[in-house]
Tab-separated table of C-alpha atoms in Angstrom:
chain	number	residue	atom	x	y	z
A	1	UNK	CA	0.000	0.000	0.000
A	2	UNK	CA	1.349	3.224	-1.208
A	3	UNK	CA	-0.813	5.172	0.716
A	4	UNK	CA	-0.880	3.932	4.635
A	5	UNK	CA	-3.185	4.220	7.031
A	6	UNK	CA	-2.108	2.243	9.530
A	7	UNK	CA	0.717	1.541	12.081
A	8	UNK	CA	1.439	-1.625	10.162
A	9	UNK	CA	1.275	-0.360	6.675
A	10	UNK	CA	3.746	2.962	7.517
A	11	UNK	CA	6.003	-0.368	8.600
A	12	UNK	CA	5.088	-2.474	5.753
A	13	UNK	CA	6.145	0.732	3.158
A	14	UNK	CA	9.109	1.281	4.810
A	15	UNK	CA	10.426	-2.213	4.368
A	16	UNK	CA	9.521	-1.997	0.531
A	17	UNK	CA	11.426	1.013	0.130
A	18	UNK	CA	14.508	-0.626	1.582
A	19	UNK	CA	14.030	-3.473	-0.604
A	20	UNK	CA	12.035	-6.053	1.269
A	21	UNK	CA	10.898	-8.830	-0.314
A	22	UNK	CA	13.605	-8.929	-2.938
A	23	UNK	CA	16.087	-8.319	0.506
A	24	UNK	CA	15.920	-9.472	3.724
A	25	UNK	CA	16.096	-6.583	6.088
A	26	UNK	CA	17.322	-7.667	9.042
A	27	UNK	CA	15.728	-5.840	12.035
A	28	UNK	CA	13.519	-7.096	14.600
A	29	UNK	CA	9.744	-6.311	15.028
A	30	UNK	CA	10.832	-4.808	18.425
A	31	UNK	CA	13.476	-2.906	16.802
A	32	UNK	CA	10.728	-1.638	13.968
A	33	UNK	CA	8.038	-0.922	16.293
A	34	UNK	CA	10.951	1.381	18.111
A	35	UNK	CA	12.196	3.500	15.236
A	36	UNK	CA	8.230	4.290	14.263
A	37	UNK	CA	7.903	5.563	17.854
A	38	UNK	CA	10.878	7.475	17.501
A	39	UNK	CA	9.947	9.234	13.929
A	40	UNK	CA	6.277	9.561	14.990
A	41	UNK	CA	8.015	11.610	18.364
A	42	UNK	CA	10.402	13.702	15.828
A	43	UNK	CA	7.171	14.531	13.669
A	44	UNK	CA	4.985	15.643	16.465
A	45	UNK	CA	7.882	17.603	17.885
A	46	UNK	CA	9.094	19.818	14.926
A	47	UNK	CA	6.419	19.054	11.779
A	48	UNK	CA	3.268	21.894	12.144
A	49	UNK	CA	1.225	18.988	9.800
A	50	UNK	CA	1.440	17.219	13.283
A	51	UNK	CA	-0.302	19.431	15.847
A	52	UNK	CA	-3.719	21.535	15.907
A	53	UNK	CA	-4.852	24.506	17.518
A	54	UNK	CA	-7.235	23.697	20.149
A	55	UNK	CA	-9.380	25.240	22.610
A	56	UNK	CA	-9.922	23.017	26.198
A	57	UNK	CA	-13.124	23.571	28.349
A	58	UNK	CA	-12.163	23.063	32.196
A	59	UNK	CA	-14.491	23.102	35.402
A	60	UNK	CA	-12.729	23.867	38.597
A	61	UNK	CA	-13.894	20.810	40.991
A	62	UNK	CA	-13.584	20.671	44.379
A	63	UNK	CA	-12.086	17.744	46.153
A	64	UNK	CA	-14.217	14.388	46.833
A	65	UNK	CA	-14.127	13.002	50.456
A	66	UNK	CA	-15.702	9.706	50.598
A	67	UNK	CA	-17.361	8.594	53.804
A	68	UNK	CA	-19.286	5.915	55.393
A	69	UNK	CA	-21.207	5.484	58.573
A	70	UNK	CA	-23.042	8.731	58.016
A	71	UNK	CA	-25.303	10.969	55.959
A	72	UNK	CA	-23.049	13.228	54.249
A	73	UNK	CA	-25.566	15.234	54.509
A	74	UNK	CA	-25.099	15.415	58.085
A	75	UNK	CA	-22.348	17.904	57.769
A	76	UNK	CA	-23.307	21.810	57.380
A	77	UNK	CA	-22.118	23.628	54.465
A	78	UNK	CA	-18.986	26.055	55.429
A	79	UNK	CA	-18.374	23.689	58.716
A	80	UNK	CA	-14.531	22.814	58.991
A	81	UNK	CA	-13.598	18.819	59.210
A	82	UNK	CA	-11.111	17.887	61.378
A	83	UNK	CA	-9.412	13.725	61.189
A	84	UNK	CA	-8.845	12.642	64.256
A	85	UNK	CA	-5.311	10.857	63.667
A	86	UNK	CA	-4.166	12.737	60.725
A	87	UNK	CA	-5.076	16.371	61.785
A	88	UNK	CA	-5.696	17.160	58.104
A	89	UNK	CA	-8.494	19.927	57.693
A	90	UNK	CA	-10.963	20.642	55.254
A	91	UNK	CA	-14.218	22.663	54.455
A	92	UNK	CA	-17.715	21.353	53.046
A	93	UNK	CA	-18.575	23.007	50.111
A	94	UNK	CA	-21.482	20.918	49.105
A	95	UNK	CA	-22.434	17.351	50.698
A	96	UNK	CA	-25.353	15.581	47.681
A	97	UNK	CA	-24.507	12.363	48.033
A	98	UNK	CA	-25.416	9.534	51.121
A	99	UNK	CA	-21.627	8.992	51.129
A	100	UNK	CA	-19.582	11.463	49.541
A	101	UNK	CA	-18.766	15.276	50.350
A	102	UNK	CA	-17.300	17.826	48.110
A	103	UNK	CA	-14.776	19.831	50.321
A	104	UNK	CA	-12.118	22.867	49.696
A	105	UNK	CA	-9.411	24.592	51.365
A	106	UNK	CA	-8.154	21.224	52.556
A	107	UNK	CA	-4.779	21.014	54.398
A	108	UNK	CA	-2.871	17.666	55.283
A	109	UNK	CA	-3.653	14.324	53.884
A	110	UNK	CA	-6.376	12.182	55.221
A	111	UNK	CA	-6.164	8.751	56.348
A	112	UNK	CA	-8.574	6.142	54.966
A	113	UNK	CA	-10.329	4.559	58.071
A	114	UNK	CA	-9.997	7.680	60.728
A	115	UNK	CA	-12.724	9.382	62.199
A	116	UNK	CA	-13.293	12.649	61.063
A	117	UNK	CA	-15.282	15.495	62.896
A	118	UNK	CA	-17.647	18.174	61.755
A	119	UNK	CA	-16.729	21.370	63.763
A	120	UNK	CA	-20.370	23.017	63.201
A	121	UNK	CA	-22.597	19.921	63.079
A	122	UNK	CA	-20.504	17.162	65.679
A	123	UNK	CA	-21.122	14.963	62.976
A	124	UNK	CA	-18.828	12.281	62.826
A	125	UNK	CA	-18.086	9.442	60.404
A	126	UNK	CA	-15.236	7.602	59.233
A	127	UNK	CA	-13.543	8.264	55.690
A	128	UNK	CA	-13.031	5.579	53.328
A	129	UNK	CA	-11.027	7.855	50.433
A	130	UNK	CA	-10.142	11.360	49.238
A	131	UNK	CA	-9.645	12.772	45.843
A	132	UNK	CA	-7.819	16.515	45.475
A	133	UNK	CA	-9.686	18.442	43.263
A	134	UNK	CA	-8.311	21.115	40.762
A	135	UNK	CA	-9.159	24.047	43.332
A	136	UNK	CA	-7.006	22.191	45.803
A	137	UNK	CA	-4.236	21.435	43.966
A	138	UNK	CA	-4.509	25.070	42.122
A	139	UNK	CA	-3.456	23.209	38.902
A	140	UNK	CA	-5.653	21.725	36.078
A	141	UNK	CA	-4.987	18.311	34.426
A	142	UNK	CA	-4.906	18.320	30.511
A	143	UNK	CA	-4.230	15.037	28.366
A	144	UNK	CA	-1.072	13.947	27.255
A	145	UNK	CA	-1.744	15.092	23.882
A	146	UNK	CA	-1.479	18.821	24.564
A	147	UNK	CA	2.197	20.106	23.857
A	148	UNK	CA	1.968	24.205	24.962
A	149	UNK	CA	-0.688	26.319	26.344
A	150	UNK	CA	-0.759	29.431	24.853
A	151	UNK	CA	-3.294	31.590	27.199
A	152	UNK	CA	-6.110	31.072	29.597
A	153	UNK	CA	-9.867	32.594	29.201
A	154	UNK	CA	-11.276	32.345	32.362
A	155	UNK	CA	-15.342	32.618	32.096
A	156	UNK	CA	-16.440	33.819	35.784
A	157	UNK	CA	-18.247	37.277	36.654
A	158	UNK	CA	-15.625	37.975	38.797
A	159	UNK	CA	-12.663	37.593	36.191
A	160	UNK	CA	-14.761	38.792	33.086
A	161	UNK	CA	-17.552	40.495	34.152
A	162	UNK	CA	-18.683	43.994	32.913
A	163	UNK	CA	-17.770	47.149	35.267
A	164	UNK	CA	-19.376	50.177	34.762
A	165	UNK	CA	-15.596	51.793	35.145
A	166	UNK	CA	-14.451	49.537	32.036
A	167	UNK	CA	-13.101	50.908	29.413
A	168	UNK	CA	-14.642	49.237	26.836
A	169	UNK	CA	-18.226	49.616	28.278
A	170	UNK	CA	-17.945	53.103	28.230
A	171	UNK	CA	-16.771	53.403	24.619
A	172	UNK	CA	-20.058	51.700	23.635
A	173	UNK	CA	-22.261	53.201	25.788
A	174	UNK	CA	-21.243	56.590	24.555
A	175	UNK	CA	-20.977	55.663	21.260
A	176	UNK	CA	-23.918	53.422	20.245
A	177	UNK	CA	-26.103	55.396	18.871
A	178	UNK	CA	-24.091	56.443	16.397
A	179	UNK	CA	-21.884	53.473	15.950
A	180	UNK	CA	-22.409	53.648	12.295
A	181	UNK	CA	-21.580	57.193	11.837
A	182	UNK	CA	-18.345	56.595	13.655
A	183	UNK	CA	-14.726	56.421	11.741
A	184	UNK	CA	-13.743	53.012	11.761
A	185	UNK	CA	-10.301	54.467	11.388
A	186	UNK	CA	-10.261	56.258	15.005
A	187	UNK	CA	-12.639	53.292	16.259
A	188	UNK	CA	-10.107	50.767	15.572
A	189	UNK	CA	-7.148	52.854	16.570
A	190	UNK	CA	-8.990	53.235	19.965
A	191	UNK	CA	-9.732	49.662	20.213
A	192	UNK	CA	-5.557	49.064	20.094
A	193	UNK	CA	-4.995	51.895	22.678
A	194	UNK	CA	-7.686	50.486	25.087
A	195	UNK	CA	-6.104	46.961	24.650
A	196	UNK	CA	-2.372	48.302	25.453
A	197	UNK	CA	-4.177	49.903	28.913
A	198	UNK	CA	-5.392	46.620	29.387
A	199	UNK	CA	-2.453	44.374	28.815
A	200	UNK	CA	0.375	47.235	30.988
A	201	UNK	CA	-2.487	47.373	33.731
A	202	UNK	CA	-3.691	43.946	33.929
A	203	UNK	CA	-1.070	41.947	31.621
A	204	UNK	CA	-1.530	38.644	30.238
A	205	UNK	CA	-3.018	35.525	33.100
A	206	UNK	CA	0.346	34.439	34.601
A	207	UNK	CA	-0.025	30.572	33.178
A	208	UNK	CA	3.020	27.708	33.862
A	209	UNK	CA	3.266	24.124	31.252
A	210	UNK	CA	5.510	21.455	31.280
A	211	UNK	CA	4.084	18.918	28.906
A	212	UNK	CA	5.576	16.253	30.809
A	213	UNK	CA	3.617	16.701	33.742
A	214	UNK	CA	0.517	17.460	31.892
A	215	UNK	CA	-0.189	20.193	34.736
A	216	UNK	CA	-1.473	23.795	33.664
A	217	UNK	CA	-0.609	26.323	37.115
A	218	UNK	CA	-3.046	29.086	36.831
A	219	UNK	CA	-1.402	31.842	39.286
A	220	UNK	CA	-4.141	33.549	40.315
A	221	UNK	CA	-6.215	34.018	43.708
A	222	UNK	CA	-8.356	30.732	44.175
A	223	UNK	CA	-11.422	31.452	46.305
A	224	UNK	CA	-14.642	32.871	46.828
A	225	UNK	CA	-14.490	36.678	45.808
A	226	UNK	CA	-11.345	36.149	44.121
A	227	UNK	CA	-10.368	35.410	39.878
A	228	UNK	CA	-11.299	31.527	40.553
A	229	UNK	CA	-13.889	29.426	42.379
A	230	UNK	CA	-15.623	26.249	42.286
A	231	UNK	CA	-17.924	25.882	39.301
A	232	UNK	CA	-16.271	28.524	37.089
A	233	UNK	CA	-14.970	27.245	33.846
A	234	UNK	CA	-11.952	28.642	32.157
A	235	UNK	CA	-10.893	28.117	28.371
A	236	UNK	CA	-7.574	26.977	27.623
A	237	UNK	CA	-5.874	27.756	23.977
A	238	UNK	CA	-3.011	24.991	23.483
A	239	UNK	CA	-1.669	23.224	21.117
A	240	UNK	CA	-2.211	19.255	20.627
A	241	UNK	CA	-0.865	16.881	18.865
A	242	UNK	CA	-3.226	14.611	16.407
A	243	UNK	CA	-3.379	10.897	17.015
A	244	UNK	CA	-2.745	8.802	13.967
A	245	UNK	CA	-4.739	6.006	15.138
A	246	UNK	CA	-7.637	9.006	14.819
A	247	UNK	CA	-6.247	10.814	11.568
A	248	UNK	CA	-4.924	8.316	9.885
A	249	UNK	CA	-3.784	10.542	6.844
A	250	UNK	CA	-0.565	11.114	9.293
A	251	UNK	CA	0.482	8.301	8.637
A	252	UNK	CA	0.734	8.815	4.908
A	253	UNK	CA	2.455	11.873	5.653
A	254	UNK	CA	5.593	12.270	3.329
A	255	UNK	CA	8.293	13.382	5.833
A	256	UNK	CA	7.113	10.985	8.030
A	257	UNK	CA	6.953	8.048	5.576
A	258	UNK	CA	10.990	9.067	4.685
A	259	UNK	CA	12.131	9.776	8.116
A	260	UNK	CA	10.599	6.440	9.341
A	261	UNK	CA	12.200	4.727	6.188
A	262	UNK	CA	16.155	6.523	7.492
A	263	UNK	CA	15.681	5.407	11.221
A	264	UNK	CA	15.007	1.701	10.089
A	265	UNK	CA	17.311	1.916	7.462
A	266	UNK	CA	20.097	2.998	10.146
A	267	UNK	CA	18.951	0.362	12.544
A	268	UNK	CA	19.748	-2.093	9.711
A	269	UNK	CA	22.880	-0.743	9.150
A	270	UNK	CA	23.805	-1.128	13.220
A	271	UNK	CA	22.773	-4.419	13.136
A	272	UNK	CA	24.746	-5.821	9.954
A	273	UNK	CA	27.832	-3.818	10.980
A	274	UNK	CA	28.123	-6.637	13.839
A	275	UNK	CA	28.839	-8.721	10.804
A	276	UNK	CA	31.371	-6.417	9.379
A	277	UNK	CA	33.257	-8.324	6.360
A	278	UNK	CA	31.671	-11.959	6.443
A	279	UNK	CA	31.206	-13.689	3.425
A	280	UNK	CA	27.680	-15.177	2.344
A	281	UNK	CA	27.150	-17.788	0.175
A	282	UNK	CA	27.650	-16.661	-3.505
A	283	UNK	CA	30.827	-14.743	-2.797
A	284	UNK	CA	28.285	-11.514	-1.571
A	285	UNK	CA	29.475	-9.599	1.263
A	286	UNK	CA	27.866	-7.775	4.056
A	287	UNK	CA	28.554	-4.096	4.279
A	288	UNK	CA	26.513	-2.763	7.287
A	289	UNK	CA	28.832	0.362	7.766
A	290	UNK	CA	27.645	1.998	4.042
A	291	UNK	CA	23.968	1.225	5.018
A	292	UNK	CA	24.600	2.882	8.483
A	293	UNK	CA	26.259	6.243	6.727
A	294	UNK	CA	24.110	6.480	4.483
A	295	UNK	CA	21.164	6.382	6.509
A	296	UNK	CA	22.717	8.528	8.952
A	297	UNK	CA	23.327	11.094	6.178
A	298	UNK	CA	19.507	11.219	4.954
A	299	UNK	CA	18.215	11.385	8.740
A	300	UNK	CA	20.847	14.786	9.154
A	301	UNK	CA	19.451	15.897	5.589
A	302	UNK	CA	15.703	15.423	6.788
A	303	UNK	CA	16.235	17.083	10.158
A	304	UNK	CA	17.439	19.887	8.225
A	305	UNK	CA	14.749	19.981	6.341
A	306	UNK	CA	12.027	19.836	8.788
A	307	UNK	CA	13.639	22.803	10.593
A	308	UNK	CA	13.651	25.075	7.400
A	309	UNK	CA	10.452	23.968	6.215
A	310	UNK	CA	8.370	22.516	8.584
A	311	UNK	CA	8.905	23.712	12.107
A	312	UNK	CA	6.834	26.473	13.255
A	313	UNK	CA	8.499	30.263	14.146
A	314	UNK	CA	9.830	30.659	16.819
A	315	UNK	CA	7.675	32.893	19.098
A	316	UNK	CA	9.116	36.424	20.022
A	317	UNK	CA	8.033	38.329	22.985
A	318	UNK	CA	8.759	42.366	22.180
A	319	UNK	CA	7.950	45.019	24.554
């Protein structure tokens, strides 16, 4: 197949461009299933074909404490809970469920199987687990898919809501009944000036990404009356990577198809050189060290390549 759309066809086409079935190419399925991880990495690292601009809905949860030997209900919302051997605290933010709490503000770790003590209420009961929401941990959890995070939209009336003092609201308000008799010229030119007030006054929400940890750190205040609370949703713009099992078209992609080709063709070459100079029946001899240049040559020439051609721009910060 000319044309894959599979894992095993990119594999199959490679081995046809080295020469398989006319050669044997000696490398191992494990050693093949290792240099397509390795160009499918390289691609989604460097080639723009590979990624897609995305925008990521999150809720900010609060944490789940799971209880028995009590109405969860029992507890009164606000009331701090105290464990009894631990000494972790938390705070019931809503309690729905016959055996589960949602909590915030917690502090410590909880131990499964201690008692635990409503400071309000005297309610008492015993916990059986506890999951950290995103409002405790002050970080949200994206996929491993997601590369870089570009910017945060938080959607709350206290981070987005209209002021009477804003800016903005008071060009329209002024303005709207003659909106269409205004220059768009000076209109526009306004619209830049009010958006330079805004970024030197408020600047940009302070965001940190490592794609490794998959955790996005919002630094802002979390709480009632401040830029985040539980229930608010904020709107992340990142980049992701596409998942050729999904799209299969990647894996017909043309850099790919030739950079997978190199990396097994050099793993070929390591292999053979092992069996530098031995002679095979019908006087033909085994020159793994050519196969390994060679192939080391075309993966330098199609990393160059990428980087010239295919790799996004570099993002500059100015100001």
């Amino acid at each position: 197949m000319s044309s894959p759309s599979s894992r095993q066809n990119l594999i199959d086409y490679c081995l046809r461009s080295l020469g398989f079935p006319v050669l044997e190419i000696n490398v191992d399925d494990d050693q093949l299933e290792d240099r397509i991880d390795e160009a499918i990495q390289f691609y989604r690292d460097f080639h723009y074909d590979a990624v897609e601009s995305v925008y990521l809905k999150e809720q900010i949860t609060a944490s789940t404490l799971q209880i028995v030997g009590v109405n969860a209900a029992s507890f009164s919302i606000g009331e701090k809970i105290t464990g009894a051997s631990s000494g972790a605290t938390t705070f019931v933010h809503a309690a729905f469920a016959a055996n589960k709490t949602y909590t915030k503000n917690t502090s410590g770790t909880f131990t499964a199987g201690e008692t635990i003590t409503g400071a309000v209420s005297g309610t008492s009961a015993v916990v059986s687990s506890m999951t950290l929401g995103n409002f405790d941990n002050k970080y949200v959890t994206l996929n491993d898919s997601v590369l870089s995070v570009v910017r945060t939209l938080p959607l709350s009336s206290r981070s987005n809501g209209i002021s009477f003092f804003d800016a903005k609201y008071q060009l329209m308000l002024n303005n709207i009944q003659s909106l269409t008799n205004t220059d768009i010229q000076y209109y526009t030119m306004l619209k830049m000036h009010i958006n330079l007030i805004n970024d030197l006054m408020s600047g940009q929400k302070p965001i940190r990404f490592n794609r490794h940890m998959n955790r996005l750190h919002i630094d802002l205040t979390w709480g009632d009356g401040g830029d985040l609370a539980i229930g608010d949703y904020i709107i992340i713009e990142a980049f992701s990577t596409l998942d050729p099992d999904t799209y299969t078209d990647v894996y017909n992609d043309g850099f790919l198809k030739r950079y997978a080709t190199a990396l097994i063709k050099r793993q070929w070459g390591v292999n053979l050189k092992k069996f530098e100079g031995v002679q095979l029946p019908g006087g033909v001899t085994l020159n793994g060290q050519k196969i390994f240049d060679e192939a080391v040559e075309e993966i330098k020439e199609l990393r160059d390549e990428v980087k010239s051609t295919y790799e996004l721009p570099v993002d500059f910060f100015t100001g």
